[in-house]
Amino acid sequence: MFSYNSKTKYFMKQEHNQYVEKLVEMVKDVRICMLITKEKNAENLSGRPMSINKIDDDGTMWFFTKASTYKVEEIETSKNVSIAIANESSQNYLMIHGTATLVNDKSKMKELWSSIMKAWFPLGLDDPDMTLIKVVPNEVEYWDSSSSKMVVLFNLLKAIVTGKEYAEGEHGKINM
Amino acid sequence: MFSYNSKTKYFMKQEHNQYVEKLVEMVKDVRICMLITKEKNAENLSGRPMSINKIDDDGTMWFFTKASTYKVEEIETSKNVSIAIANESSQNYLMIHGTATLVNDKSKMKELWSSIMKAWFPLGLDDPDMTLIKVVPNEVEYWDSSSSKMVVLFNLLKAIVTGKEYAEGEHGKINM
């Protein structure tokens, strides 16, 4: 029983790693996405273009932001965010649903900082109004141009809820 | 009293027209957007790239779709949709919130049809699985690059709810 479970988990992990690699591959050259949050009334969506500062090998995405913004308030109220990527030149179209956290870690900011950020933060890393948004993807859908369909790359929440393998999601959801 | 109201309404209409003109100007050369619907459980968002077939002078947007798709089911369940536009080359970033309707009008399809659509509908206008999605915008936010802020272009719902003029929304909501 235990060995079956750990074997299943092993394959899930292996498959998940492949999907995350594909996510990183699709996102790493994308400069701008739309970061979509829920307004504080939780009914309406709110979106704005954001520069993706970095995507880690495990799919975690990082954004710099001013702390005194509506989106930060919205993330404090509801941590569920979506990231829409529509890159016509590379033909990469993705919807990434994830969990956002505000990270006030100066050493992490230093690690992610580049001089381009000075346009936003002329005070540099000393800016007291600076914070990071960290988004950990739960579900990723992407446009598969060979099948002309939107397909689920992975869905961690469903795997957790249903106990089924992530691969079940592939081609599980097809649009147009 | 009546003359005051109608005068206010006249100015609201004039202002609204200017905003709709600006919307049409920003959208008319955009080819691809992300059409965002609510999944049938109403918790999760679902998005896919869609080609904007046409934007009318009054801001109404038209899309062709196969009727047998998840997004059509989702619109049948919840007519509130969002359209995310992130066009890096033109620097146009918009979030459009609107009301979607499924339109099964062959004469309208004929009016909007172009030969490019044959890639999606090889059967042409005779395809029984073809329908139109009509989106009437209620609220439009766009990225104002001169102020580096997301601003409300217009919000019909708030004007209706609060009775305030649409212009109140301008610069009313600022992100990053």
XYZ file of C-alpha atoms in Angstrom:
352
model
C 0.000 0.000 0.000
C 2.711 2.420 0.987
C 4.929 1.402 -1.864
C 2.051 1.898 -4.344
C 1.406 5.363 -2.993
C 4.987 6.446 -3.069
C 5.358 5.063 -6.595
C 2.304 7.019 -7.744
C 3.654 10.092 -6.021
C 6.999 9.552 -7.736
C 5.378 9.490 -11.176
C 3.208 12.472 -10.313
C 6.304 14.362 -9.287
C 8.158 13.384 -12.453
C 5.249 14.416 -14.644
C 4.761 17.616 -12.707
C 8.412 18.515 -13.190
C 8.037 18.151 -16.961
C 5.001 20.418 -16.940
C 6.729 23.028 -14.826
C 9.698 22.942 -17.200
C 7.292 23.611 -20.073
C 5.702 26.487 -18.137
C 9.112 28.061 -17.464
C 10.044 27.626 -21.124
C 6.862 29.428 -22.263
C 7.077 32.262 -19.741
C 10.773 33.040 -19.440
C 10.946 35.374 -22.442
C 7.588 37.052 -21.796
C 8.087 40.580 -20.527
C 4.552 41.763 -19.806
C 1.495 39.944 -18.466
C -1.840 41.067 -17.106
C -2.039 40.399 -13.372
C -5.692 39.879 -12.474
C -6.929 40.265 -8.916
C -10.345 40.328 -7.332
C -11.609 43.733 -6.270
C -12.326 44.073 -2.578
C -16.037 43.470 -3.124
C -14.898 40.092 -4.562
C -17.325 40.445 -7.471
C -15.295 42.337 -10.038
C -11.947 41.574 -11.543
C -9.182 44.086 -11.734
C -6.218 43.814 -14.085
C -3.083 45.704 -14.950
C 0.030 45.089 -17.045
C 2.939 43.875 -14.964
C 6.499 43.132 -15.843
C 7.442 39.573 -14.868
C 10.635 40.063 -12.948
C 11.571 36.377 -12.824
C 10.179 32.875 -13.082
C 11.997 30.341 -10.909
C 12.699 26.790 -12.046
C 9.767 25.605 -9.920
C 7.361 28.001 -11.695
C 7.183 30.637 -8.944
C 6.793 34.091 -10.488
C 8.082 37.350 -9.002
C 6.892 40.925 -9.456
C 8.063 44.207 -7.957
C 5.311 46.585 -6.907
C 4.686 49.695 -4.921
C 3.120 48.690 -1.610
C 0.622 51.574 -1.697
C -1.440 50.236 -4.590
C -4.904 48.785 -4.987
C -3.535 45.429 -6.143
C -1.624 45.004 -2.894
C -4.808 45.697 -0.922
C -6.662 43.272 -3.162
C -4.076 40.523 -2.642
C -4.299 41.101 1.126
C -8.052 40.439 0.828
C -7.915 37.593 -1.692
C -4.712 35.747 -2.484
C -6.126 34.018 -5.566
C -4.818 35.743 -8.673
C -4.667 34.989 -12.365
C -1.995 35.854 -14.857
C -3.019 36.284 -18.488
C -0.277 36.114 -21.087
C -1.059 36.946 -24.691
C 2.132 37.220 -26.640
C 1.306 37.502 -30.329
C 4.893 37.458 -31.546
C 5.790 34.206 -29.777
C 2.207 32.862 -30.011
C 2.258 32.071 -26.326
C -1.153 32.305 -24.704
C -1.483 31.231 -21.097
C -3.817 31.530 -18.154
C -2.009 30.912 -14.899
C -4.030 30.684 -11.697
C -2.059 30.923 -8.525
C -1.641 31.994 -4.960
C -0.106 35.392 -4.359
C 1.941 36.379 -1.332
C 3.423 39.753 -0.479
C 7.099 39.329 0.323
C 8.905 42.078 2.207
C 12.326 40.531 2.122
C 15.107 43.004 1.309
C 17.600 40.258 0.477
C 15.160 38.763 -2.038
C 14.580 42.227 -3.512
C 18.337 42.665 -3.833
C 18.599 39.307 -5.603
C 15.872 40.248 -8.108
C 16.829 43.915 -8.547
C 18.087 45.230 -11.844
C 18.839 48.787 -12.885
C 15.748 48.804 -15.180
C 13.664 48.916 -11.982
C 14.921 52.440 -11.330
C 12.240 53.716 -13.707
C 9.707 52.559 -11.114
C 11.769 53.011 -7.987
C 14.165 55.948 -8.343
C 15.158 55.502 -4.703
C 16.353 52.000 -5.504
C 16.236 49.265 -2.906
C 15.881 51.857 -0.138
C 12.388 52.762 -1.351
C 10.117 52.128 1.647
C 7.112 51.705 -0.688
C 8.563 48.633 -2.429
C 7.328 45.089 -2.008
C 7.426 41.833 -3.945
C 4.501 39.796 -5.161
C 5.259 36.082 -5.313
C 2.837 33.950 -7.311
C 2.895 30.165 -6.986
C 0.891 28.624 -9.876
C -1.829 26.114 -8.993
C -3.297 25.663 -12.434
C -1.864 26.470 -15.830
C -3.711 26.395 -19.121
C -1.986 27.169 -22.384
C -2.894 27.456 -26.026
C -1.697 24.386 -27.868
C -1.340 25.651 -31.432
C -0.949 22.167 -32.935
C -4.424 21.174 -31.727
C -5.776 24.771 -31.666
C -7.062 24.147 -28.188
C -6.607 25.489 -24.708
C -5.238 22.646 -22.622
C -4.452 22.218 -18.960
C -0.731 21.950 -18.373
C -1.203 21.068 -14.735
C -3.749 21.532 -11.996
C -2.388 20.980 -8.535
C -5.695 21.754 -6.827
C -7.664 19.122 -8.736
C -4.953 16.561 -8.141
C -5.160 17.309 -4.460
C -8.953 17.315 -4.429
C -9.577 14.294 -6.609
C -6.400 12.364 -5.899
C -6.047 11.798 -9.626
C -2.820 12.257 -11.442
C -2.089 15.638 -12.951
C -1.990 14.136 -16.414
C -5.761 13.686 -16.271
C -6.053 17.392 -16.910
C -4.221 17.280 -20.220
C -6.738 17.842 -22.987
C -9.362 17.730 -20.251
C -10.548 21.205 -21.038
C -10.871 22.316 -24.576
C -11.931 25.687 -25.857
C -12.813 26.622 -29.449
C -35.688 69.571 -12.092
C -36.434 67.792 -15.333
C -34.298 70.175 -17.349
C -31.382 69.695 -14.906
C -31.631 65.932 -15.259
C -31.794 65.955 -19.004
C -28.886 68.424 -19.146
C -26.817 66.143 -16.907
C -27.801 63.170 -19.016
C -26.797 65.104 -22.140
C -23.316 65.774 -20.769
C -23.015 62.194 -19.547
C -23.900 61.015 -23.022
C -21.422 63.395 -24.649
C -18.641 62.340 -22.289
C -19.525 58.704 -22.699
C -19.313 59.048 -26.464
C -15.789 60.431 -26.189
C -14.760 57.520 -23.995
C -16.280 54.965 -26.335
C -14.447 56.598 -29.248
C -11.213 56.214 -27.299
C -12.029 52.558 -26.583
C -12.680 51.862 -30.270
C -9.446 53.654 -31.207
C -7.436 51.493 -28.773
C -9.074 48.184 -29.734
C -9.629 48.391 -33.468
C -6.148 47.255 -34.492
C -5.850 44.599 -31.794
C -6.141 41.129 -33.266
C -6.012 38.846 -30.243
C -7.372 39.251 -26.717
C -7.906 36.884 -23.819
C -11.596 36.284 -23.254
C -12.099 35.466 -19.591
C -15.209 33.680 -18.364
C -16.235 32.172 -15.070
C -16.130 28.403 -14.872
C -19.428 26.753 -14.111
C -18.570 26.422 -10.427
C -18.311 30.259 -10.543
C -15.119 30.151 -8.481
C -12.438 29.792 -11.095
C -11.671 31.888 -14.117
C -11.161 30.430 -17.530
C -9.419 32.229 -20.369
C -8.481 31.654 -23.976
C -7.081 33.708 -26.852
C -9.812 34.990 -29.127
C -9.655 36.925 -32.333
C -11.704 40.129 -32.089
C -13.832 39.990 -35.192
C -15.107 43.559 -34.951
C -15.640 46.435 -32.564
C -18.665 48.586 -33.406
C -18.669 52.362 -33.053
C -20.628 51.970 -29.804
C -17.942 49.669 -28.323
C -19.799 46.383 -28.851
C -17.319 43.595 -29.602
C -17.989 40.523 -31.746
C -16.405 37.079 -31.732
C -17.059 33.954 -33.762
C -17.021 30.695 -31.839
C -17.956 27.078 -32.102
C -21.171 26.554 -30.155
C -19.951 23.257 -28.671
C -17.285 24.791 -26.436
C -16.847 25.275 -22.721
C -16.860 29.048 -23.028
C -20.337 28.992 -24.581
C -21.589 26.869 -21.671
C -19.874 29.240 -19.266
C -21.499 32.308 -20.856
C -24.865 30.574 -20.650
C -24.268 30.211 -16.906
C -22.690 33.615 -16.268
C -22.894 36.432 -18.787
C -20.241 38.559 -17.051
C -16.992 38.303 -18.977
C -13.713 40.161 -19.057
C -11.457 40.879 -21.981
C -7.760 41.326 -21.307
C -5.709 43.028 -23.982
C -1.938 43.155 -23.653
C -0.439 44.394 -26.875
C 3.240 45.039 -26.336
C 3.909 46.446 -29.799
C 1.185 49.127 -29.577
C 1.544 49.410 -25.779
C -2.195 49.023 -25.403
C -3.208 47.355 -22.141
C -6.888 47.157 -21.346
C -9.276 45.337 -19.070
C -12.791 45.396 -20.445
C -15.629 44.052 -18.300
C -18.853 43.420 -20.115
C -22.000 41.468 -20.686
C -21.831 38.611 -23.158
C -24.707 37.357 -25.263
C -24.784 34.428 -27.662
C -26.157 35.588 -30.996
C -27.443 33.004 -33.441
C -28.249 35.391 -36.242
C -27.154 34.142 -39.674
C -27.463 37.592 -41.272
C -25.164 39.061 -38.592
C -22.724 36.192 -39.168
C -22.790 36.947 -42.886
C -22.092 40.614 -42.209
C -19.077 39.761 -40.013
C -17.777 36.834 -42.071
C -14.440 36.976 -43.806
C -12.564 34.269 -45.660
C -9.971 34.103 -42.842
C -12.687 32.454 -40.739
C -12.472 29.383 -42.976
C -9.490 28.212 -40.928
C -11.940 27.759 -38.041
C -15.078 26.961 -39.995
C -14.224 25.049 -43.181
C -17.967 24.619 -43.813
C -18.342 28.392 -43.939
C -21.564 30.054 -42.863
C -23.413 26.752 -43.200
C -21.551 25.332 -40.208
C -24.251 24.356 -37.707
C -21.754 24.622 -34.835
C -21.145 28.357 -35.351
C -22.363 31.125 -33.074
C -21.453 34.712 -32.263
C -20.465 36.124 -28.909
C -21.459 39.764 -28.505
C -19.831 41.651 -25.638
C -21.198 45.021 -24.516
C -18.626 46.734 -22.274
C -19.786 48.001 -18.887
C -16.431 49.049 -17.506
C -13.174 49.753 -19.273
C -9.824 50.333 -17.658
C -6.725 51.104 -19.672
C -3.063 51.702 -19.064
C -2.321 55.385 -19.358
C 1.365 55.435 -20.259
C 1.761 59.175 -19.638
C 0.840 58.733 -15.976
C 1.975 55.061 -15.793
C -1.336 54.212 -14.209
C -4.339 52.054 -14.881
C -7.322 54.398 -15.204
C -11.020 53.860 -15.646
C -12.176 54.966 -19.070
C -15.802 54.513 -18.170
C -17.947 52.539 -15.761
C -21.576 52.371 -16.728
C -22.531 50.208 -13.749
C -21.194 52.624 -11.147
C -22.863 55.532 -12.904
C -26.112 53.629 -12.798
C -25.653 52.573 -9.198
C -24.364 55.821 -7.758
C -26.002 58.246 -10.183
C -22.638 59.976 -10.528
C -21.254 61.017 -13.835
C -19.009 58.589 -15.665
C -16.118 61.051 -15.459
C -15.874 60.373 -11.729
C -14.153 57.124 -12.606
C -11.304 58.762 -14.526
C -8.148 58.408 -12.459
C -10.387 56.947 -9.773
C -8.489 53.701 -9.712
C -4.770 53.680 -9.914
C -2.485 50.704 -9.952
C 1.311 50.689 -9.549
